mmCIF file of C-alpha atoms in Angstrom:
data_model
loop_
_atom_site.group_PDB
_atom_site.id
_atom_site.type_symbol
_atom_site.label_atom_id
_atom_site.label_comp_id
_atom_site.label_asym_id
_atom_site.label_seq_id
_atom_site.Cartn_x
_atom_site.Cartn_y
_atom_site.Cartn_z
ATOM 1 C CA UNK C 1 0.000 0.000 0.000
ATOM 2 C CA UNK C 2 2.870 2.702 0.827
ATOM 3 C CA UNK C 3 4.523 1.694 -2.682
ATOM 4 C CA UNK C 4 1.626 2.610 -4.173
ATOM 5 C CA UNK C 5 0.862 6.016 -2.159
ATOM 6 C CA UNK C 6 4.579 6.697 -3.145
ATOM 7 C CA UNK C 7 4.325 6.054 -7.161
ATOM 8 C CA UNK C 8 1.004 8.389 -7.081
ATOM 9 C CA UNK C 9 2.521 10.748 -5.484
ATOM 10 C CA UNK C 10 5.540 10.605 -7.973
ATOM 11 C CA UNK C 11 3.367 11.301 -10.566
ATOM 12 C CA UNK C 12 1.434 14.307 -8.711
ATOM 13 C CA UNK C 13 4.474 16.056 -8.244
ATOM 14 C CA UNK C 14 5.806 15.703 -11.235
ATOM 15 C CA UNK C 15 2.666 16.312 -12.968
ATOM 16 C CA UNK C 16 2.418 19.677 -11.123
ATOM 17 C CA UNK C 17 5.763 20.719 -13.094
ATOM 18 C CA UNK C 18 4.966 19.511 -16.127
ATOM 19 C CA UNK C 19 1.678 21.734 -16.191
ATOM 20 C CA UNK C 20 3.305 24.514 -14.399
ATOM 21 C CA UNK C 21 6.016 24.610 -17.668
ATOM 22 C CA UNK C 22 5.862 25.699 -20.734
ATOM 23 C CA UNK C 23 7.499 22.675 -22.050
ATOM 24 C CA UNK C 24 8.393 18.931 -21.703
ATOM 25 C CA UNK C 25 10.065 18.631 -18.262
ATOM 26 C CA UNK C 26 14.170 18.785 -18.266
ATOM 27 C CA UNK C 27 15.315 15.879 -16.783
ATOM 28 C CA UNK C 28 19.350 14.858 -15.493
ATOM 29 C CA UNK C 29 20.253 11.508 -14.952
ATOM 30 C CA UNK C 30 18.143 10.953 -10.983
ATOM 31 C CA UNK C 31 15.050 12.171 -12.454
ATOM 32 C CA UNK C 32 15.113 9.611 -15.202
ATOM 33 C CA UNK C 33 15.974 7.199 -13.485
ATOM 34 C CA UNK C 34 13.008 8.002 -10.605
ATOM 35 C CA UNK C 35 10.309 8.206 -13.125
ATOM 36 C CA UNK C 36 11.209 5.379 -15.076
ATOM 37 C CA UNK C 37 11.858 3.014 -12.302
ATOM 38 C CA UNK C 38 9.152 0.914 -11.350
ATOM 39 C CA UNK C 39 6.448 0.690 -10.043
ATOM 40 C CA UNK C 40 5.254 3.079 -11.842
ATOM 41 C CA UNK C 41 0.934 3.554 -12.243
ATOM 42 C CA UNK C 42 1.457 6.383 -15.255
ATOM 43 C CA UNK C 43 3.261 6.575 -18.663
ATOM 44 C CA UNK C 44 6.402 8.261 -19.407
ATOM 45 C CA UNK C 45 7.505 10.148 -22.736
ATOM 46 C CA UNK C 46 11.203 10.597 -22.518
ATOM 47 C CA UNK C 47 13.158 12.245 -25.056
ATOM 48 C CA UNK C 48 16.634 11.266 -25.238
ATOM 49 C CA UNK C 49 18.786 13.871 -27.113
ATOM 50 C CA UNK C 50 22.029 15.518 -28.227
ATOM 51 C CA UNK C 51 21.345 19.396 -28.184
ATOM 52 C CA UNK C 52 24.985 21.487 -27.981
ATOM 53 C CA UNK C 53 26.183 22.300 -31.180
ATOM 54 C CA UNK C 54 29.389 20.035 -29.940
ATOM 55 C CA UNK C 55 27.873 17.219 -30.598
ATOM 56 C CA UNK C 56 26.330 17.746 -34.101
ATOM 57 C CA UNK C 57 23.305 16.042 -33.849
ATOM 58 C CA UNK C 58 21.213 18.033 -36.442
ATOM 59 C CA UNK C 59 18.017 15.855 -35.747
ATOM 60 C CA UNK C 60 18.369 16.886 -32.150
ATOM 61 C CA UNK C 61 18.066 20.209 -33.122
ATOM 62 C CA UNK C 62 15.607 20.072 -35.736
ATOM 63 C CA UNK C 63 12.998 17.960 -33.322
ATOM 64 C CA UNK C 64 13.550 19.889 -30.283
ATOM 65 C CA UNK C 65 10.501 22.250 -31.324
ATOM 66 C CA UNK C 66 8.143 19.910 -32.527
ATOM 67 C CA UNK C 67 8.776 17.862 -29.116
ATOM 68 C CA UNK C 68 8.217 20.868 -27.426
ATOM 69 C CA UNK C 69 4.999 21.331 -29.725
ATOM 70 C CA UNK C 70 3.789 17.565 -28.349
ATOM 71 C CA UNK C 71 4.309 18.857 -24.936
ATOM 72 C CA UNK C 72 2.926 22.161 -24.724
ATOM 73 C CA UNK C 73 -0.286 20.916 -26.241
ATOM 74 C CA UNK C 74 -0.167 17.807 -24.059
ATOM 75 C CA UNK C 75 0.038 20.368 -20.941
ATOM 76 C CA UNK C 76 -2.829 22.480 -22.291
ATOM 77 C CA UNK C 77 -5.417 19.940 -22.827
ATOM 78 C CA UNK C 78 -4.656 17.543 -19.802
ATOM 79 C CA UNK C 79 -3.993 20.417 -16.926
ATOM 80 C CA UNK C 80 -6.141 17.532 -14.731
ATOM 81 C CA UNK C 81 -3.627 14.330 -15.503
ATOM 82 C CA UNK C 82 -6.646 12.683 -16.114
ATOM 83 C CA UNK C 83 -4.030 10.804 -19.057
ATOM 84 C CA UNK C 84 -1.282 9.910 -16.734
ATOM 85 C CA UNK C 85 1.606 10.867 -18.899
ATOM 86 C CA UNK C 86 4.355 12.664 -18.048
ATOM 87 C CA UNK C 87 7.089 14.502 -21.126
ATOM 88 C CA UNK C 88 10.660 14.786 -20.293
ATOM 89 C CA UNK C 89 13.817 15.784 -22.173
ATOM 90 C CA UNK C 90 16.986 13.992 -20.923
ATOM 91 C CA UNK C 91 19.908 15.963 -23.207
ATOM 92 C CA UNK C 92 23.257 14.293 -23.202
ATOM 93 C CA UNK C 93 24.748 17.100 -21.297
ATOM 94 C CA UNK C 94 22.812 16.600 -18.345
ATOM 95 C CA UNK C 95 21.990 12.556 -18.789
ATOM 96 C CA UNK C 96 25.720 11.363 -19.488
ATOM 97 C CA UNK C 97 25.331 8.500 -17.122
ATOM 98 C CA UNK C 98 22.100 7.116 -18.561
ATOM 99 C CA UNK C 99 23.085 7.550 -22.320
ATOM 100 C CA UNK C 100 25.795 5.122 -21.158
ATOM 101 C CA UNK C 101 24.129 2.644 -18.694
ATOM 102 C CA UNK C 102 21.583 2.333 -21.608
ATOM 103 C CA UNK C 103 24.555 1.912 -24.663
ATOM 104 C CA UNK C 104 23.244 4.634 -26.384
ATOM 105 C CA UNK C 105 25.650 6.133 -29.510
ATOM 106 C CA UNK C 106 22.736 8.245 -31.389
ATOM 107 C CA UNK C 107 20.014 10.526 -30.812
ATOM 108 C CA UNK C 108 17.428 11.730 -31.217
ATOM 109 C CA UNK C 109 15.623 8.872 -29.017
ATOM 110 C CA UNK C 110 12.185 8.925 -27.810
ATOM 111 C CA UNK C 111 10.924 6.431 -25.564
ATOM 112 C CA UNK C 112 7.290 5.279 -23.914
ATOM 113 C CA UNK C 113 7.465 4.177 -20.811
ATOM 114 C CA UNK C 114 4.196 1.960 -20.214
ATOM 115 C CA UNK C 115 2.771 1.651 -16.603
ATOM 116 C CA UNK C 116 3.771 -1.418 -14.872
ATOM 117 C CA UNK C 117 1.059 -1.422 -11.871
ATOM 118 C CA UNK C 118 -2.767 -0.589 -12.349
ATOM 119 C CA UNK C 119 -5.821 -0.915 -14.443
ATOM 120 C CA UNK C 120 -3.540 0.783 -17.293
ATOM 121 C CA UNK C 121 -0.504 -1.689 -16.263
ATOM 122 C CA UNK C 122 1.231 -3.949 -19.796
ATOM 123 C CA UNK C 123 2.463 -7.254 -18.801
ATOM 124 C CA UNK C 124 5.757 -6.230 -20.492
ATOM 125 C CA UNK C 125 6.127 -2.845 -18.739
ATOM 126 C CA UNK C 126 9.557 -2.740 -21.315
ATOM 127 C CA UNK C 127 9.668 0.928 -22.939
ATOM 128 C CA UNK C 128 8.729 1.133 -26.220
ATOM 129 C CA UNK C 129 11.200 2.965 -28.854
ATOM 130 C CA UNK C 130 9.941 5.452 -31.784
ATOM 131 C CA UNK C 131 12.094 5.475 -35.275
ATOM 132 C CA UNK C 132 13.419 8.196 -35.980
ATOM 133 C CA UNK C 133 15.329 6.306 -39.091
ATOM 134 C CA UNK C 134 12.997 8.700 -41.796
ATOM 135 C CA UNK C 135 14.590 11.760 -41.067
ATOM 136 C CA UNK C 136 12.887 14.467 -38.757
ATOM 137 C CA UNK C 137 9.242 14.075 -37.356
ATOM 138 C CA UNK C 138 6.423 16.017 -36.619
ATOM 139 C CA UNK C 139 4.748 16.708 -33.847
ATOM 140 C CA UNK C 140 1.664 15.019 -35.316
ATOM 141 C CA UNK C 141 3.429 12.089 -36.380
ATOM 142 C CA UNK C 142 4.857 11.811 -32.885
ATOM 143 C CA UNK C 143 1.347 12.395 -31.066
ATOM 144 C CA UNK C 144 -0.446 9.325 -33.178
ATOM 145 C CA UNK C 145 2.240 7.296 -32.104
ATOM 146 C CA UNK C 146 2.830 7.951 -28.460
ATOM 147 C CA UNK C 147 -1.770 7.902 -28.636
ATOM 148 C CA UNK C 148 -1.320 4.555 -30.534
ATOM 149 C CA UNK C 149 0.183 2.980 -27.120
ATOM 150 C CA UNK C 150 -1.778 4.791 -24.633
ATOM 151 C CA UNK C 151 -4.888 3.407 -23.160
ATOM 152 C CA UNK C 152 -8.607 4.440 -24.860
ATOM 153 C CA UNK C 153 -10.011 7.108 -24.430
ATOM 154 C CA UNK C 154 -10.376 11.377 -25.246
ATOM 155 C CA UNK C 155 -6.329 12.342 -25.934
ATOM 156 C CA UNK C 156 -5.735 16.456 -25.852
ATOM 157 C CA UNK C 157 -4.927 17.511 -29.508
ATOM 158 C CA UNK C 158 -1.824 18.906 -30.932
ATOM 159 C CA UNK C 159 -2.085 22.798 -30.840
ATOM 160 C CA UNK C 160 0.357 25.119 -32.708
ATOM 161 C CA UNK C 161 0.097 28.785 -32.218
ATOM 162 C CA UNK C 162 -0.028 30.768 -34.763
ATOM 163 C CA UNK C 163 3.418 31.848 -35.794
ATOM 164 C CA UNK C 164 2.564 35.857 -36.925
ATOM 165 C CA UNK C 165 6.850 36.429 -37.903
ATOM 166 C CA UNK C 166 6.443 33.941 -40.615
ATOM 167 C CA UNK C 167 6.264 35.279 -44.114
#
């Protein structure tokens, strides 16, 4: 019974940054690791990326706004958690030791982490891995995916605001 007081409050707190953001939560390498580990009675979006310029992961770069897209509009339509998802960004710089504990030589990765207790819970509570191996994605493409694996029912809606510099 405390385990699972402890993993909903996880998720309350957490979710209580997310909405209180104006983007997909910044994690380092103890924050991934804490809302990963399980049990865990919500999902988990994690984006695992290569940002500096040092690096020269152009994808990074190029996704980094349409992830933050996903998230913003993910924020705006579920301010309740009533989908228990949480959106994190774990960049190299800050994740070092879980970019190596998990072998990882590329980036952009983005991976679902299912619940592993619950009504909501997968028997194979493994995370789930999107391909990035066609280039750049949208934040569309990325929202029917992560939607595809999340349980039924009403989803918030990808919202982009309109952009008044463009020409």
């Amino acid at each position: 019974m405390a385990a699972k007081a402890k993993t909903m409050d996880k998720f309350e707190q957490y979710h209580s940054k997310f909405i209180s953001g104006l983007s997909p939560l910044k994690f380092d390498d103890t924050s991934y690791e804490t809302l990963t580990a399980t049990p865990r009675n919500y999902s988990v979006a994690v984006l695992l990326t290569a940002l500096e310029a040092r690096f020269g992961c152009q994808l990074c770069r190029d996704f980094q706004p349409e992830w933050d897209v996903v998230g913003r509009s993910w924020i705006r339509g579920n301010k309740k958690g009533d989908v228990r998802l949480l959106f994190g960004t774990l960049d190299f710089a800050d994740g070092k030791g879980t970019f190596q504990k998990l072998m990882l030589q590329t980036a952009p990765i983005l991976m679902l982490f299912p619940p592993s207790v619950g009504l909501e819970a997968r028997s194979d509570a493994q995370p789930l891995r999107y391909d990035f191996t066609m280039g750049s994605q949208s934040a569309e493409q990325v929202h029917d995916w992560i939607i595809r694996h999340l349980p039924p029912g009403p989803k918030p809606a990808i919202y982009r605001p309109v952009n008044y510099i463009r020409e």
